Short mmCIF file of C-alpha atoms in Angstrom, two decimals:
data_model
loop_
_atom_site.label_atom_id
_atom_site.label_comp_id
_atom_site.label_asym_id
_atom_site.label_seq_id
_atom_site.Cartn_x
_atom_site.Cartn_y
_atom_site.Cartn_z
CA UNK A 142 17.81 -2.49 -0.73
CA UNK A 143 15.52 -0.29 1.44
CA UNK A 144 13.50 -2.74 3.87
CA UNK A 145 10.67 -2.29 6.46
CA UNK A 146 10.18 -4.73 8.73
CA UNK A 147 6.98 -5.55 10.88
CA UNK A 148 6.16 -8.59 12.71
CA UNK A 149 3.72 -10.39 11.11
CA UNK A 150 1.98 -11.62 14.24
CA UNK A 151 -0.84 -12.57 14.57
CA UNK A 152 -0.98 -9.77 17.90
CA UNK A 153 -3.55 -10.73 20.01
CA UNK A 154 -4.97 -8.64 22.72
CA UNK A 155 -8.14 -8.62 24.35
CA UNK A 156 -10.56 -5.58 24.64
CA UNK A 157 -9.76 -2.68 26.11
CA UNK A 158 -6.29 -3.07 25.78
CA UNK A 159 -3.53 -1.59 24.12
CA UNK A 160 -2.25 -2.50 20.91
CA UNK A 161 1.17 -2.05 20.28
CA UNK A 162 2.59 -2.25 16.69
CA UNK A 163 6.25 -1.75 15.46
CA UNK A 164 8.45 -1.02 12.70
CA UNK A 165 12.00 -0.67 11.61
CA UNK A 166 13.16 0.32 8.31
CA UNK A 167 16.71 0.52 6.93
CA UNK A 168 16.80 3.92 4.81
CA UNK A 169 18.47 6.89 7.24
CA UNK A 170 17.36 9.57 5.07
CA UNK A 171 13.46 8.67 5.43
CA UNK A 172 11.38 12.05 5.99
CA UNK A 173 8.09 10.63 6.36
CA UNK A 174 6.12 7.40 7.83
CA UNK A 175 2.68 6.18 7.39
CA UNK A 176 0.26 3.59 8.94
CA UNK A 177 -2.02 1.70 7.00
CA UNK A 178 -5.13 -0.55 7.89
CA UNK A 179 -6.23 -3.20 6.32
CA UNK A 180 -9.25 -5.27 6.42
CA UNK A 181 -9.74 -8.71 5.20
CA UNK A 182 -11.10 -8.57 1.32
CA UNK A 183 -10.00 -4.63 1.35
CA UNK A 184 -7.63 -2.06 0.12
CA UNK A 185 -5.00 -0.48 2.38
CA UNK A 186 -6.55 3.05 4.15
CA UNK A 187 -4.42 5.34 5.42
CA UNK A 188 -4.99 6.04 9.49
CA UNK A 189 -1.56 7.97 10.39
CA UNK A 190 0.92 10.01 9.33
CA UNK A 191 4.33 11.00 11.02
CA UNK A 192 6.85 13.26 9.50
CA UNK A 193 8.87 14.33 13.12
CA UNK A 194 10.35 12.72 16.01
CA UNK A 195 8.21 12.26 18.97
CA UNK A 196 4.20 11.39 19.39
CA UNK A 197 1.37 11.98 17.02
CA UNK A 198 -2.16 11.39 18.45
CA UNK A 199 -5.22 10.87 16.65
CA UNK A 200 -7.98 9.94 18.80
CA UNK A 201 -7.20 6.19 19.62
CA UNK A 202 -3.91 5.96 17.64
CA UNK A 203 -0.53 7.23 18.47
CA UNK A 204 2.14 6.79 16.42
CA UNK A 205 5.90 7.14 17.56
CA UNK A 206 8.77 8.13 15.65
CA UNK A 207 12.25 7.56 16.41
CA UNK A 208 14.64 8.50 13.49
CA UNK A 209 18.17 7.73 15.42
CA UNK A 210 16.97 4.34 16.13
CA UNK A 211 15.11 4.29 12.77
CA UNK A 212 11.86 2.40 14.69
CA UNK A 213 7.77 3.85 14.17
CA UNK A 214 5.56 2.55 16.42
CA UNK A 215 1.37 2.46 16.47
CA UNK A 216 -0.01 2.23 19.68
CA UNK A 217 -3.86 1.83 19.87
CA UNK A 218 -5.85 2.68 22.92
CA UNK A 219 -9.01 0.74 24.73
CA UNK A 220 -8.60 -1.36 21.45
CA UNK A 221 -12.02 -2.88 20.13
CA UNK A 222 -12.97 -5.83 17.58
CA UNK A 223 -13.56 -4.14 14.85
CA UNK A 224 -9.88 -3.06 15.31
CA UNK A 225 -8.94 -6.70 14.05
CA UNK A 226 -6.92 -6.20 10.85
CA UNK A 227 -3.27 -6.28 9.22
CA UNK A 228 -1.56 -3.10 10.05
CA UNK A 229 0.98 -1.75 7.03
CA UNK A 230 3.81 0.42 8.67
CA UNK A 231 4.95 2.48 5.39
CA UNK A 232 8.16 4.46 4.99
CA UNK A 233 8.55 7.30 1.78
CA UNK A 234 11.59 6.77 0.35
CA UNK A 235 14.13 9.80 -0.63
CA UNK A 236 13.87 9.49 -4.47
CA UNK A 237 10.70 12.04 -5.59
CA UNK A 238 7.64 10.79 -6.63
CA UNK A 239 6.58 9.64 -2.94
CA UNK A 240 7.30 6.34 -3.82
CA UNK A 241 6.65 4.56 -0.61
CA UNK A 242 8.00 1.00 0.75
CA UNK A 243 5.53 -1.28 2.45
CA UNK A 244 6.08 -3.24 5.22
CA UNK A 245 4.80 -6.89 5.21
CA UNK A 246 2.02 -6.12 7.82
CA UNK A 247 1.19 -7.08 11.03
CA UNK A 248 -2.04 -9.15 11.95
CA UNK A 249 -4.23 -7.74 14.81
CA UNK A 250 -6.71 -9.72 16.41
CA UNK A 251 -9.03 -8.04 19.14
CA UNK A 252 -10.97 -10.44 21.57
CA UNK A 253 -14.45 -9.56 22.86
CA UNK B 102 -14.70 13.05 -3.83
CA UNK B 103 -15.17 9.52 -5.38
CA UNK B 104 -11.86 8.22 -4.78
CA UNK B 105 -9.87 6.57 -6.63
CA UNK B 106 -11.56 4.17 -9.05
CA UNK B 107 -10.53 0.59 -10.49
CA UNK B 108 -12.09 -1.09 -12.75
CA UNK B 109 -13.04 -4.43 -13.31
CA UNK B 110 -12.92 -5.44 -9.58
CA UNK B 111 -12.85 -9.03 -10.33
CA UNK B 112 -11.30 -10.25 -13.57
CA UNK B 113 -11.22 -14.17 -14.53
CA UNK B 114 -9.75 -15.20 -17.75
CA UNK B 115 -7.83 -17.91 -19.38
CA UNK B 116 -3.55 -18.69 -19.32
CA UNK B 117 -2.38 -16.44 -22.64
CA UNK B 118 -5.38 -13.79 -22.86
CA UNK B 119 -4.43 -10.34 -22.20
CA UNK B 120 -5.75 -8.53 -19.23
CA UNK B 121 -6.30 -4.33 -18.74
CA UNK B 122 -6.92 -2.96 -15.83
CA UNK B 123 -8.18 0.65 -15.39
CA UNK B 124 -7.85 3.00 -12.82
CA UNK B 125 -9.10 7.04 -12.61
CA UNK B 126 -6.93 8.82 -9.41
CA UNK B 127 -8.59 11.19 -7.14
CA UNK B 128 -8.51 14.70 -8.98
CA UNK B 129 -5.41 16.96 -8.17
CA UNK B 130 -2.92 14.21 -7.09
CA UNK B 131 -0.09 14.21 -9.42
CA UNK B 132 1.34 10.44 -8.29
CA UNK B 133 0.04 7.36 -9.49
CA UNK B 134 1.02 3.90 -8.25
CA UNK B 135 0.53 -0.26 -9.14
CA UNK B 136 0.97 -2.04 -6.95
CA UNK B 137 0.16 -6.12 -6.43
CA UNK B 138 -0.67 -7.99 -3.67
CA UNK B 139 -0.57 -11.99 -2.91
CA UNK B 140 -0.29 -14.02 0.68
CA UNK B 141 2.98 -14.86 -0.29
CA UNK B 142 4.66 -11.56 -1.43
CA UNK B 143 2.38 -8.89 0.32
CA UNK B 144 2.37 -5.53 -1.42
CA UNK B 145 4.63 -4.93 -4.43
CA UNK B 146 5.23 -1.93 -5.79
CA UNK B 147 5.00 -2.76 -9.74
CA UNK B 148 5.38 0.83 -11.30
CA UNK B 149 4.66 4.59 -10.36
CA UNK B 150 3.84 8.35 -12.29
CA UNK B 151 4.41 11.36 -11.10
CA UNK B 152 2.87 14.22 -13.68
CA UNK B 153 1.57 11.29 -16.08
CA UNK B 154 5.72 10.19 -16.02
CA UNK B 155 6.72 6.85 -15.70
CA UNK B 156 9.36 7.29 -12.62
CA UNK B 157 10.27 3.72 -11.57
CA UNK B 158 9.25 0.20 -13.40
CA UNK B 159 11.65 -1.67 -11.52
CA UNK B 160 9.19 -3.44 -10.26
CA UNK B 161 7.11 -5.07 -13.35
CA UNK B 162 7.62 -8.38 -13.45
CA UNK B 163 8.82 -8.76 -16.68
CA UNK B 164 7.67 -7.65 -20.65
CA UNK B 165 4.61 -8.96 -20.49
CA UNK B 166 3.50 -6.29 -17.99
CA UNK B 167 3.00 -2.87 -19.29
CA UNK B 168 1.29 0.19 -18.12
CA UNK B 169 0.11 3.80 -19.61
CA UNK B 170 -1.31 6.81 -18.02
CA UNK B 171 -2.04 8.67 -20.98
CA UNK B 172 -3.46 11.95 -18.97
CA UNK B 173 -3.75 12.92 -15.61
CA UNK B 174 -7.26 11.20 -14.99
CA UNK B 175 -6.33 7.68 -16.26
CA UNK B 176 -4.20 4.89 -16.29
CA UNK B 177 -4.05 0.98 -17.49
CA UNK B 178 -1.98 -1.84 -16.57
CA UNK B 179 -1.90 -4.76 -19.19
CA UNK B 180 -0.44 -8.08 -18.97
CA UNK B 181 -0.04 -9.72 -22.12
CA UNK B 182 0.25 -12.90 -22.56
CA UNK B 183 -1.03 -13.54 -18.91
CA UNK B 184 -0.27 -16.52 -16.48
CA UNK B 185 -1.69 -18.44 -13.55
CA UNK B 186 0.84 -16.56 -11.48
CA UNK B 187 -0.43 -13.38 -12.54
CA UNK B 188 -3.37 -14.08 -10.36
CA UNK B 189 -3.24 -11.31 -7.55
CA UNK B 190 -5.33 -8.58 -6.16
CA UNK B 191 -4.16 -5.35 -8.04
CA UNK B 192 -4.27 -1.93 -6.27
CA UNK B 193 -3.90 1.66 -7.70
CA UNK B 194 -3.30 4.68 -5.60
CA UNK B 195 -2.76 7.87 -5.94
CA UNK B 196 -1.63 11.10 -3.94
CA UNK B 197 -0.74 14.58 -4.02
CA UNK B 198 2.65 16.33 -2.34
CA UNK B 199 4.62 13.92 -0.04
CA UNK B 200 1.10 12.79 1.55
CA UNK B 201 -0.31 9.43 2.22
CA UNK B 202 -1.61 7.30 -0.37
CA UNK B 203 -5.84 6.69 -1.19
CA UNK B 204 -5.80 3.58 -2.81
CA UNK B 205 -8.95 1.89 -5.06
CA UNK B 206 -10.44 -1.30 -4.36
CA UNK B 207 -8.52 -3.23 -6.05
CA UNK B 208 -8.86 -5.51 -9.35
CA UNK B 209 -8.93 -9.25 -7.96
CA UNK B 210 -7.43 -11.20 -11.44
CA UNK B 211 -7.59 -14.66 -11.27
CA UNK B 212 -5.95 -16.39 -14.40
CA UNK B 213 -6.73 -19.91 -14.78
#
């Protein structure tokens, strides 16, 4: 059974910090890794993408990558309110079709 | 690009109706996906297409779900008979090449 596992939080920080947000999953053959954010009431929208070890930045958001130790991370700069939501870590699994496994989320909250 | 579009976005009906939901994927992506989401369960994947294919309907409940996507630009999911715990907020997405997902709105189904 392929898992991803988040911690569900809630992660509270205040403004202006930063946000970090992790992930394991359990497939070794995983190629490519995805964050999702998601607001109350609201679909899923994809904010980053990581396909190789190392840092990806995108403005505010870095995402990490570690394949050996099988661990994404999403690391969110100056954080601000309207930051608060559930973050989905998401791993593509190795069987065509870009099926992708979801992780349970992780709640953000961002105090003013 | 309109994104991908689901349709109703809020569905009520009664224990042992059946339900359809509808969803048109963003032009040129050649996966589809169902997926359901609850408090309890987070995001399930119920079935995906890749090419108008069914790939994987591991995840469909059980007979009473079904789903079609009869051409590239459409798709249903039907539950027939449905059943209080049916009630969910159904999401379709789509994507193109091993790429994030866009995902639709959602169809909120309450079943009462």
């Amino acid at each position: 059974q392929k898992e991803v596992e988040q911690n569900s939080g809630p992660l509270s920080v205040p403004e202006g910090a930063i946000a970090s947000l992790n992930c394991t999953y359990s497939d070794r053959v995983s190629q490519s890794f995805f964050w999702y954010r998601q607001y109350s009431g609201k679909s899923p929208e994809l904010i980053m993408s990581i396909y190789s070890n190392g840092d990806k930045e995108d403005g505010r958001f870095t995402a990490q990558l570690n394949k050996a130790s099988q661990y994404v991370s999403l690391l969110i700069r100056d954080s601000q309110p309207s930051d608060s939501a559930t973050y989905l870590c998401a791993v593509g699994a190795d069987t065509g079709g870009f099926k992708t496994i979801f992780g349970a989320g992780t709640r953000l909250f961002v105090k003013a | 690009d309109a994104g991908v579009i689901q349709s109703p976005r809020h569905e009520v009906t009664e224990m042992g109706q059946e339900v359809t939901l509808r969803c048109k994927p963003i032009s040129g992506h050649n996966s589809l996906f169902w997926y359901r989401q609850t408090m309890m369960r987070g995001l399930e994947l119920l079935i995906y297409f890749n090419n108008n294919v069914p790939i994987d309907d591991s995840g469909m409940p059980e007979d009473r779900f079904s789903a079609k996507m009869p051409n590239a630009s459409f798709s249903t999911l039907k539950i027939q008979p449905s059943e209080p715990r049916d009630s969910a907020v159904y999401f379709c997405a789509s994507t193109r090449d091993p790429y994030g997902y866009t995902f639709g709105s959602g169809t909120r189904l309450t079943v009462v």
